[in-house]
Structure formats: structure tokens, C-alpha cells
Amino acid sequence: MAGAAEKFIERFSRIQVAVHITGALSILILYITGFPISFPEQLGWIPKILFGFPITMFIHRVAGVILLLTALITIIYHTLNAIFIREHFLRHVLPAKKDFSDIIADIKYTFGIGEEKPKYGKYSWMEKIDVYSVIFIDGIILGISGVILMMPFLFMKIIPIHLMLSFKSIHAGFAIISVVGILFHFYMAHLSPEHFPIDCVIFNGEMSIKEAEETHPEWVREIKDEGVVV
Amino acid sequence: MGVTKLQLEAVSVIAAIIVLAVLITYAVDQSVPNQLSRIPDQAAYDQGMETNAWIDWAMKMIIAVAVISIMGLELFEHIEISGYFRKKKAGE
């Protein structure tokens, strides 16, 4: 139980919380409206509820644009932060040598060979994989193929016509990978016994120091060294 | 009322993003009325578009490898949380 004197530290900024909520909701809407387009025989009942295919398609495109806008906001926000405040968000997210040693230590610990769980920084290697999968699959691959499908006749000037339909299968294929990845993210973030039924850190941006010291001790040590937490 | 300034700011930003997205989508729809997703595959095929068999095969392979990898990660996470091997080693 959280005590009255329990201290909290900022894990996510306000903009990260807002971007996550917007991105998560848009991705959810993209799944609901997108899969019936790829699998109309099985999921054709969803567009019927949503007043038909044209409106479902319109909602899908709006949600796609929302996701691209949130990605754009994230890029602009972190670029400006890095330039003017010198707050290097990427230093926590970029793959480091430590991640590879953490993977080996984690495997050893999980299978009872190693004695100690690796001391993670702000993001563990698995959380970094999660972040990169969202950036590459949802942001880049689905984003680019989605924009091409949205305006194919514009892109036919640079893409051979016989390849255009393949973007449909690329978009649908990576959507399947995306939904499997998001389910894993959901399990890791909310459904695992440590956090079930919900982990509120992503909604209020704050984590108790006690929890942070248990799950991300190296990060706590870093911010204590920087004087953020005493 | 229990509404904070932060919540109002967040709702305003999200509402602005949604309105902007609707406007952008509507504008794109007006300028390019023929989204590929609206064209049935046969009609697209008749226009010279066709699915590339090699890309389709590669996509299936990518999906299979990605899904198996993600399931592997999930299994690993589950074993770690359950502590099965650690408990077994400790004789519990």
C-alpha cells in the first residue's frame, strides 16, 4: 500500500502521456476499422455497425492521420528538447552495450543459472524492443504504406503500377504483426501479475521511488547522481 | 468540479489533433478520390495493378518469423515472472 510519505519521480513527461493516450486510442481504432477491410468475410459485421464501409474507411484514415500527427509531435518535441534544453531523451532509448550484457544476464537469471537480475536503466532491453517495434512497424512501415494506399495515383509517378497492390498485403501483413506486438506490450505493461489489472504510470507519468529502485535501479542511481532525487 | 488545468490542456490538445486529422483526411479525400483500398482487387488488376507473388511470399515469412519471435519473448517474460527455474533451483 502506498504510504503517505511515499516519494514519486517523473517517468514520463506530460507530452509523453498525452502522445501515448492519443497514439494508443488511434491504434485501437485502426485495428477495429482496418481488419474488416482485409478480412471482410469474417469481420464484415463491424463496418455494418459503423454505418458501412465508406464511413469505416474514413474513420480508418482519420485514425491513421492522428497516429502520424502524434508521431510528428513526438519527433518535434524531442528534437526541440535536445536542442534547447539539452534533455537527451535518446540516451535512454538508443541501444547500448549494456543492453546486450543485460540480455545474457537476464536469460541466465530467468533459467536459474545467474544469481542476480540485471540492473536496468530507465528502459530495459525488452522495453527498448517494444519502443522500436512501435516506431518501425506502426510508425514507419504501416505509416508509409498507409499513406501510399491513401493516395496511390500520386505515388504511381514514382512506384511501378504493378507493385501498388502489394502495398495492400504489406499493410495488412504488418498490421497482424503490430496487433501481436501490442498484445505483448499490453501483457508486459498491464496484465502481468506485477501490474494487473492496470499500471497507472503511463497515465499520470509518475512512478514511486520504491518501485523504480526495484525495477530500474540503474536509472534511479543516475537521477540521484544528477540531484533530481535526494 | 474535479477537473484540473492539466486535464483541460490534454483534452484540448487531443481534440485539436482529432479535428486537424479529420480536416486533413477530408482534404486528401477531396483531392484524391480513388484510394486504392476502395478499388476492388479485380478492378485494380484490370488497370494493370497486380500483387507481386514474391512480396506476398516474403510477407508470409516475415509474419511467421515476427509472430514466433514475439511469442518467444512473451514466453520468456512469463517464465521470468513466474520464477519457475529459480524456484526449482532453490528446491521450492
Tab-separated table of C-alpha atoms in Angstrom:
chain	number	residue	atom	x	y	z
A	1	MET	CA	0.000	0.000	0.000
A	2	ALA	CA	1.319	3.439	-0.835
A	3	GLY	CA	2.315	5.261	2.330
A	4	ALA	CA	1.648	8.970	2.896
A	5	ALA	CA	5.358	9.763	2.749
A	6	GLU	CA	5.966	7.743	-0.425
A	7	LYS	CA	8.007	9.710	-2.938
A	8	PHE	CA	7.401	9.709	-6.684
A	9	ILE	CA	9.619	10.533	-9.627
A	10	GLU	CA	8.685	11.585	-13.149
A	11	ARG	CA	8.966	8.635	-15.513
A	12	PHE	CA	7.036	10.149	-18.419
A	13	SER	CA	6.524	13.833	-19.249
A	14	ARG	CA	3.062	15.323	-19.796
A	15	ILE	CA	3.555	15.310	-23.552
A	16	GLN	CA	4.638	11.642	-23.490
A	17	VAL	CA	1.487	10.744	-21.533
A	18	ALA	CA	-0.735	12.704	-23.959
A	19	VAL	CA	1.002	11.243	-27.019
A	20	HIS	CA	0.708	7.708	-25.621
A	21	ILE	CA	-3.024	8.062	-24.943
A	22	THR	CA	-3.694	9.557	-28.394
A	23	GLY	CA	-1.478	7.014	-30.147
A	24	ALA	CA	-2.943	4.059	-28.229
A	25	LEU	CA	-6.532	5.070	-28.974
A	26	SER	CA	-5.799	5.690	-32.647
A	27	ILE	CA	-4.038	2.315	-32.970
A	28	LEU	CA	-7.030	0.614	-31.355
A	29	ILE	CA	-9.400	2.332	-33.806
A	30	LEU	CA	-7.061	1.394	-36.689
A	31	TYR	CA	-7.294	-2.303	-35.718
A	32	ILE	CA	-11.088	-2.200	-35.353
A	33	THR	CA	-11.630	-0.426	-38.676
A	34	GLY	CA	-8.688	-1.924	-40.585
A	35	PHE	CA	-9.037	-5.676	-40.147
A	36	PRO	CA	-12.595	-5.786	-41.595
A	37	ILE	CA	-11.107	-4.328	-44.797
A	38	SER	CA	-8.582	-7.175	-45.019
A	39	PHE	CA	-10.945	-9.867	-43.777
A	40	PRO	CA	-14.423	-8.741	-44.931
A	41	GLU	CA	-15.882	-12.257	-44.915
A	42	GLN	CA	-15.060	-12.810	-41.246
A	43	LEU	CA	-15.308	-9.237	-39.896
A	44	GLY	CA	-17.781	-7.636	-42.303
A	45	TRP	CA	-20.201	-7.144	-39.411
A	46	ILE	CA	-18.005	-4.383	-37.933
A	47	PRO	CA	-18.494	-1.920	-40.839
A	48	LYS	CA	-22.241	-2.670	-40.677
A	49	ILE	CA	-22.235	-1.397	-37.073
A	50	LEU	CA	-20.148	1.614	-38.156
A	51	PHE	CA	-22.654	2.653	-40.888
A	52	GLY	CA	-20.956	0.921	-43.832
A	53	PHE	CA	-17.560	0.504	-45.490
A	54	PRO	CA	-17.123	4.127	-46.754
A	55	ILE	CA	-17.550	5.557	-43.219
A	56	THR	CA	-15.394	2.776	-41.684
A	57	MET	CA	-12.705	3.586	-44.243
A	58	PHE	CA	-12.960	7.295	-43.459
A	59	ILE	CA	-12.605	6.611	-39.709
A	60	HIS	CA	-9.602	4.377	-40.510
A	61	ARG	CA	-7.888	7.145	-42.471
A	62	VAL	CA	-8.640	9.748	-39.773
A	63	ALA	CA	-7.161	7.461	-37.094
A	64	GLY	CA	-4.130	6.885	-39.330
A	65	VAL	CA	-3.585	10.621	-39.726
A	66	ILE	CA	-3.960	11.055	-35.925
A	67	LEU	CA	-1.240	8.431	-35.397
A	68	LEU	CA	1.057	10.152	-37.893
A	69	LEU	CA	0.416	13.523	-36.227
A	70	THR	CA	1.282	12.114	-32.784
A	71	ALA	CA	4.474	10.648	-34.268
A	72	LEU	CA	5.273	14.070	-35.738
A	73	ILE	CA	4.615	15.800	-32.389
A	74	THR	CA	6.928	13.295	-30.665
A	75	ILE	CA	9.738	13.905	-33.164
A	76	ILE	CA	9.381	17.711	-32.939
A	77	TYR	CA	9.140	17.649	-29.124
A	78	HIS	CA	12.247	15.525	-28.614
A	79	THR	CA	14.228	17.408	-31.249
A	80	LEU	CA	13.422	20.778	-29.624
A	81	ASN	CA	14.188	19.321	-26.182
A	82	ALA	CA	17.541	18.044	-27.358
A	83	ILE	CA	18.415	21.390	-28.981
A	84	PHE	CA	17.193	23.915	-26.410
A	85	ILE	CA	17.020	22.092	-23.057
A	86	ARG	CA	19.718	19.530	-23.791
A	87	GLU	CA	17.469	16.829	-22.395
A	88	HIS	CA	18.690	13.842	-24.338
A	89	PHE	CA	15.690	11.509	-24.476
A	90	LEU	CA	17.552	9.253	-26.894
A	91	ARG	CA	20.317	8.463	-24.414
A	92	HIS	CA	17.798	6.298	-22.546
A	93	VAL	CA	16.359	4.684	-25.669
A	94	LEU	CA	19.303	4.089	-28.002
A	95	PRO	CA	20.691	0.541	-27.889
A	96	ALA	CA	23.773	0.377	-25.661
A	97	LYS	CA	26.436	-2.253	-24.951
A	98	LYS	CA	24.802	-2.741	-21.552
A	99	ASP	CA	21.594	-3.962	-23.238
A	100	PHE	CA	23.426	-6.922	-24.768
A	101	SER	CA	25.057	-7.872	-21.462
A	102	ASP	CA	21.632	-7.394	-19.802
A	103	ILE	CA	20.049	-9.846	-22.276
A	104	ILE	CA	22.602	-12.527	-21.366
A	105	ALA	CA	22.307	-11.787	-17.638
A	106	ASP	CA	18.508	-11.830	-17.890
A	107	ILE	CA	18.471	-15.210	-19.670
A	108	LYS	CA	20.829	-16.643	-17.037
A	109	TYR	CA	18.708	-15.229	-14.210
A	110	THR	CA	15.434	-16.456	-15.725
A	111	PHE	CA	16.720	-20.006	-16.160
A	112	GLY	CA	18.230	-20.137	-12.684
A	113	ILE	CA	21.870	-20.020	-13.851
A	114	GLY	CA	22.665	-16.424	-12.821
A	115	GLU	CA	22.174	-15.180	-9.290
A	116	GLU	CA	21.247	-11.590	-9.889
A	117	LYS	CA	18.724	-9.822	-12.090
A	118	PRO	CA	20.400	-7.156	-14.266
A	119	LYS	CA	20.123	-3.584	-13.025
A	120	TYR	CA	18.138	-1.825	-15.724
A	121	GLY	CA	18.442	1.809	-16.729
A	122	LYS	CA	15.333	3.864	-17.499
A	123	TYR	CA	14.265	1.323	-20.107
A	124	SER	CA	15.116	-2.373	-20.085
A	125	TRP	CA	16.226	-4.139	-23.275
A	126	MET	CA	12.754	-5.597	-23.693
A	127	GLU	CA	11.121	-2.179	-23.284
A	128	LYS	CA	13.515	-0.822	-25.915
A	129	ILE	CA	12.480	-3.619	-28.317
A	130	ASP	CA	8.890	-2.604	-27.619
A	131	VAL	CA	9.620	1.067	-28.402
A	132	TYR	CA	11.492	0.218	-31.619
A	133	SER	CA	8.801	-2.192	-32.801
A	134	VAL	CA	6.191	0.579	-32.482
A	135	ILE	CA	8.453	3.086	-34.271
A	136	PHE	CA	9.342	0.749	-37.169
A	137	ILE	CA	6.133	-1.240	-37.603
A	138	ASP	CA	3.368	1.186	-36.628
A	139	GLY	CA	5.114	4.449	-37.418
A	140	ILE	CA	7.301	3.793	-40.444
A	141	ILE	CA	6.058	0.687	-42.306
A	142	LEU	CA	2.306	0.990	-41.642
A	143	GLY	CA	2.521	4.786	-41.852
A	144	ILE	CA	4.263	4.862	-45.237
A	145	SER	CA	2.238	2.019	-46.779
A	146	GLY	CA	-0.955	3.611	-45.403
A	147	VAL	CA	-0.175	6.974	-46.990
A	148	ILE	CA	0.569	5.210	-50.315
A	149	LEU	CA	-2.766	3.362	-50.138
A	150	MET	CA	-4.470	6.654	-49.306
A	151	MET	CA	-3.206	8.393	-52.440
A	152	PRO	CA	-1.998	5.692	-54.864
A	153	PHE	CA	-2.291	7.750	-58.030
A	154	LEU	CA	0.112	10.316	-56.608
A	155	PHE	CA	2.697	7.635	-55.803
A	156	MET	CA	2.300	5.871	-59.156
A	157	LYS	CA	4.602	8.562	-60.522
A	158	ILE	CA	7.471	7.012	-58.549
A	159	ILE	CA	6.285	3.454	-57.792
A	160	PRO	CA	5.694	0.911	-60.602
A	161	ILE	CA	1.986	0.268	-61.070
A	162	HIS	CA	2.371	-3.488	-60.745
A	163	LEU	CA	3.671	-3.054	-57.190
A	164	MET	CA	0.771	-0.946	-55.931
A	165	LEU	CA	-1.448	-3.826	-54.836
A	166	SER	CA	1.468	-5.343	-52.943
A	167	PHE	CA	1.273	-2.398	-50.549
A	168	LYS	CA	-2.122	-3.745	-49.540
A	169	SER	CA	-0.612	-7.082	-48.476
A	170	ILE	CA	2.362	-5.320	-46.820
A	171	HIS	CA	-0.025	-3.055	-44.881
A	172	ALA	CA	-2.288	-5.942	-43.832
A	173	GLY	CA	0.659	-8.232	-43.007
A	174	PHE	CA	2.417	-5.741	-40.765
A	175	ALA	CA	-0.934	-4.900	-39.136
A	176	ILE	CA	-1.082	-8.549	-37.988
A	177	ILE	CA	2.466	-8.279	-36.605
A	178	SER	CA	1.516	-4.988	-34.960
A	179	VAL	CA	-1.522	-6.424	-33.176
A	180	VAL	CA	0.551	-9.347	-31.871
A	181	GLY	CA	3.239	-6.891	-30.698
A	182	ILE	CA	0.687	-4.649	-28.987
A	183	LEU	CA	-0.809	-7.671	-27.199
A	184	PHE	CA	2.669	-8.469	-25.866
A	185	HIS	CA	3.104	-4.816	-24.838
A	186	PHE	CA	-0.289	-4.976	-23.100
A	187	TYR	CA	0.756	-8.102	-21.224
A	188	MET	CA	4.101	-6.609	-20.182
A	189	ALA	CA	2.629	-3.260	-19.148
A	190	HIS	CA	-0.721	-4.113	-17.605
A	191	LEU	CA	-1.609	-7.785	-17.468
A	192	SER	CA	1.498	-9.264	-15.843
A	193	PRO	CA	0.995	-10.219	-12.168
A	194	GLU	CA	3.204	-7.286	-11.077
A	195	HIS	CA	0.892	-4.694	-12.609
A	196	PHE	CA	-2.503	-6.365	-13.064
A	197	PRO	CA	-5.120	-5.010	-13.734
A	198	ILE	CA	-3.541	-1.730	-14.825
A	199	ASP	CA	-0.265	0.153	-14.474
A	200	CYS	CA	-1.081	3.833	-13.925
A	201	VAL	CA	2.473	5.100	-14.565
A	202	ILE	CA	1.722	5.789	-18.222
A	203	PHE	CA	-1.415	7.760	-17.278
A	204	ASN	CA	-0.025	10.008	-14.518
A	205	GLY	CA	3.643	9.901	-15.560
A	206	GLU	CA	4.868	9.178	-12.035
A	207	MET	CA	6.490	6.103	-10.500
A	208	SER	CA	7.161	5.541	-6.807
A	209	ILE	CA	10.862	5.573	-5.968
A	210	LYS	CA	10.418	2.215	-4.241
A	211	GLU	CA	9.097	0.608	-7.431
A	212	ALA	CA	11.714	2.368	-9.559
A	213	GLU	CA	14.510	1.080	-7.319
A	214	GLU	CA	13.165	-2.463	-7.715
A	215	THR	CA	12.580	-2.384	-11.460
A	216	HIS	CA	15.040	0.223	-12.813
A	217	PRO	CA	17.793	0.632	-10.155
A	218	GLU	CA	20.411	1.987	-12.568
A	219	TRP	CA	18.027	4.760	-13.648
A	220	VAL	CA	17.365	5.752	-10.008
A	221	ARG	CA	21.116	5.811	-9.330
A	222	GLU	CA	21.606	8.056	-12.382
A	223	ILE	CA	18.961	10.587	-11.371
A	224	LYS	CA	20.224	10.576	-7.772
A	225	ASP	CA	23.684	11.388	-9.119
A	226	GLU	CA	22.154	14.220	-11.146
A	227	GLY	CA	20.476	15.539	-7.983
A	228	VAL	CA	16.905	15.070	-9.303
A	229	VAL	CA	16.067	12.803	-6.365
A	230	VAL	CA	17.717	13.033	-2.984
B	1	MET	CA	-15.598	20.181	-10.142
B	2	GLY	CA	-12.548	17.960	-10.060
B	3	VAL	CA	-11.208	18.994	-13.466
B	4	THR	CA	-7.614	20.171	-13.375
B	5	LYS	CA	-5.877	22.591	-15.716
B	6	LEU	CA	-3.628	19.759	-16.897
B	7	GLN	CA	-6.614	17.600	-17.854
B	8	LEU	CA	-8.169	20.517	-19.758
B	9	GLU	CA	-4.894	21.127	-21.589
B	10	ALA	CA	-4.630	17.445	-22.505
B	11	VAL	CA	-8.230	17.257	-23.726
B	12	SER	CA	-7.736	20.462	-25.765
B	13	VAL	CA	-4.592	19.119	-27.441
B	14	ILE	CA	-6.197	15.737	-28.215
B	15	ALA	CA	-9.351	17.441	-29.561
B	16	ALA	CA	-7.201	19.727	-31.742
B	17	ILE	CA	-5.298	16.708	-33.128
B	18	ILE	CA	-8.565	14.904	-33.942
B	19	VAL	CA	-10.084	17.966	-35.668
B	20	LEU	CA	-6.863	18.510	-37.638
B	21	ALA	CA	-6.797	14.826	-38.657
B	22	VAL	CA	-10.428	14.946	-39.848
B	23	LEU	CA	-9.692	18.080	-41.889
B	24	ILE	CA	-6.523	16.592	-43.420
B	25	THR	CA	-8.295	13.313	-44.285
B	26	TYR	CA	-11.248	15.168	-45.785
B	27	ALA	CA	-8.938	17.403	-47.825
B	28	VAL	CA	-6.953	14.395	-49.113
B	29	ASP	CA	-10.191	12.538	-49.917
B	30	GLN	CA	-11.388	15.501	-51.966
B	31	SER	CA	-8.141	15.823	-53.915
B	32	VAL	CA	-7.521	12.097	-54.451
B	33	PRO	CA	-10.905	10.401	-54.546
B	34	ASN	CA	-9.649	6.966	-55.596
B	35	GLN	CA	-7.954	5.371	-52.624
B	36	LEU	CA	-6.509	2.003	-53.504
B	37	SER	CA	-8.367	0.450	-50.608
B	38	ARG	CA	-11.637	1.488	-52.259
B	39	ILE	CA	-10.796	-0.233	-55.537
B	40	PRO	CA	-11.688	-3.944	-55.600
B	41	ASP	CA	-8.671	-6.161	-56.340
B	42	GLN	CA	-10.120	-7.357	-59.670
B	43	ALA	CA	-10.720	-3.784	-60.886
B	44	ALA	CA	-7.202	-2.824	-59.804
B	45	TYR	CA	-5.851	-5.898	-61.613
B	46	ASP	CA	-7.718	-4.806	-64.752
B	47	GLN	CA	-5.945	-1.440	-64.518
B	48	GLY	CA	-2.569	-3.152	-64.600
B	49	MET	CA	-2.025	-3.499	-60.845
B	50	GLU	CA	-1.281	-6.945	-59.526
B	51	THR	CA	0.002	-8.465	-56.365
B	52	ASN	CA	3.629	-9.460	-56.559
B	53	ALA	CA	3.938	-13.173	-55.722
B	54	TRP	CA	7.438	-12.760	-54.336
B	55	ILE	CA	6.382	-9.911	-51.999
B	56	ASP	CA	3.354	-11.940	-50.854
B	57	TRP	CA	5.600	-14.910	-50.058
B	58	ALA	CA	8.111	-12.668	-48.229
B	59	MET	CA	5.277	-11.103	-46.212
B	60	LYS	CA	4.071	-14.519	-45.080
B	61	MET	CA	7.607	-15.417	-43.969
B	62	ILE	CA	8.035	-12.082	-42.148
B	63	ILE	CA	4.700	-12.547	-40.357
B	64	ALA	CA	5.637	-16.089	-39.320
B	65	VAL	CA	9.093	-15.118	-38.019
B	66	ALA	CA	7.789	-11.992	-36.249
B	67	VAL	CA	4.872	-13.745	-34.576
B	68	ILE	CA	7.055	-16.662	-33.419
B	69	SER	CA	9.673	-14.179	-32.079
B	70	ILE	CA	7.060	-12.180	-30.183
B	71	MET	CA	5.560	-15.383	-28.755
B	72	GLY	CA	9.089	-16.419	-27.692
B	73	LEU	CA	9.600	-13.101	-25.919
B	74	GLU	CA	6.223	-13.482	-24.234
B	75	LEU	CA	7.083	-16.993	-23.058
B	76	PHE	CA	10.442	-15.735	-21.750
B	77	GLU	CA	8.740	-12.894	-19.854
B	78	HIS	CA	6.226	-15.345	-18.423
B	79	ILE	CA	8.962	-17.742	-17.233
B	80	GLU	CA	10.864	-14.844	-15.669
B	81	ILE	CA	7.814	-13.545	-13.808
B	82	SER	CA	6.782	-16.999	-12.613
B	83	GLY	CA	10.354	-17.687	-11.438
B	84	TYR	CA	9.903	-21.385	-12.268
B	85	PHE	CA	13.592	-22.231	-12.768
B	86	ARG	CA	14.771	-20.070	-9.873
B	87	LYS	CA	12.286	-21.766	-7.535
B	88	LYS	CA	13.295	-25.175	-8.878
B	89	LYS	CA	16.966	-24.392	-8.215
B	90	ALA	CA	16.140	-23.212	-4.714
B	91	GLY	CA	14.320	-26.516	-4.120
B	92	GLU	CA	10.917	-24.915	-3.589
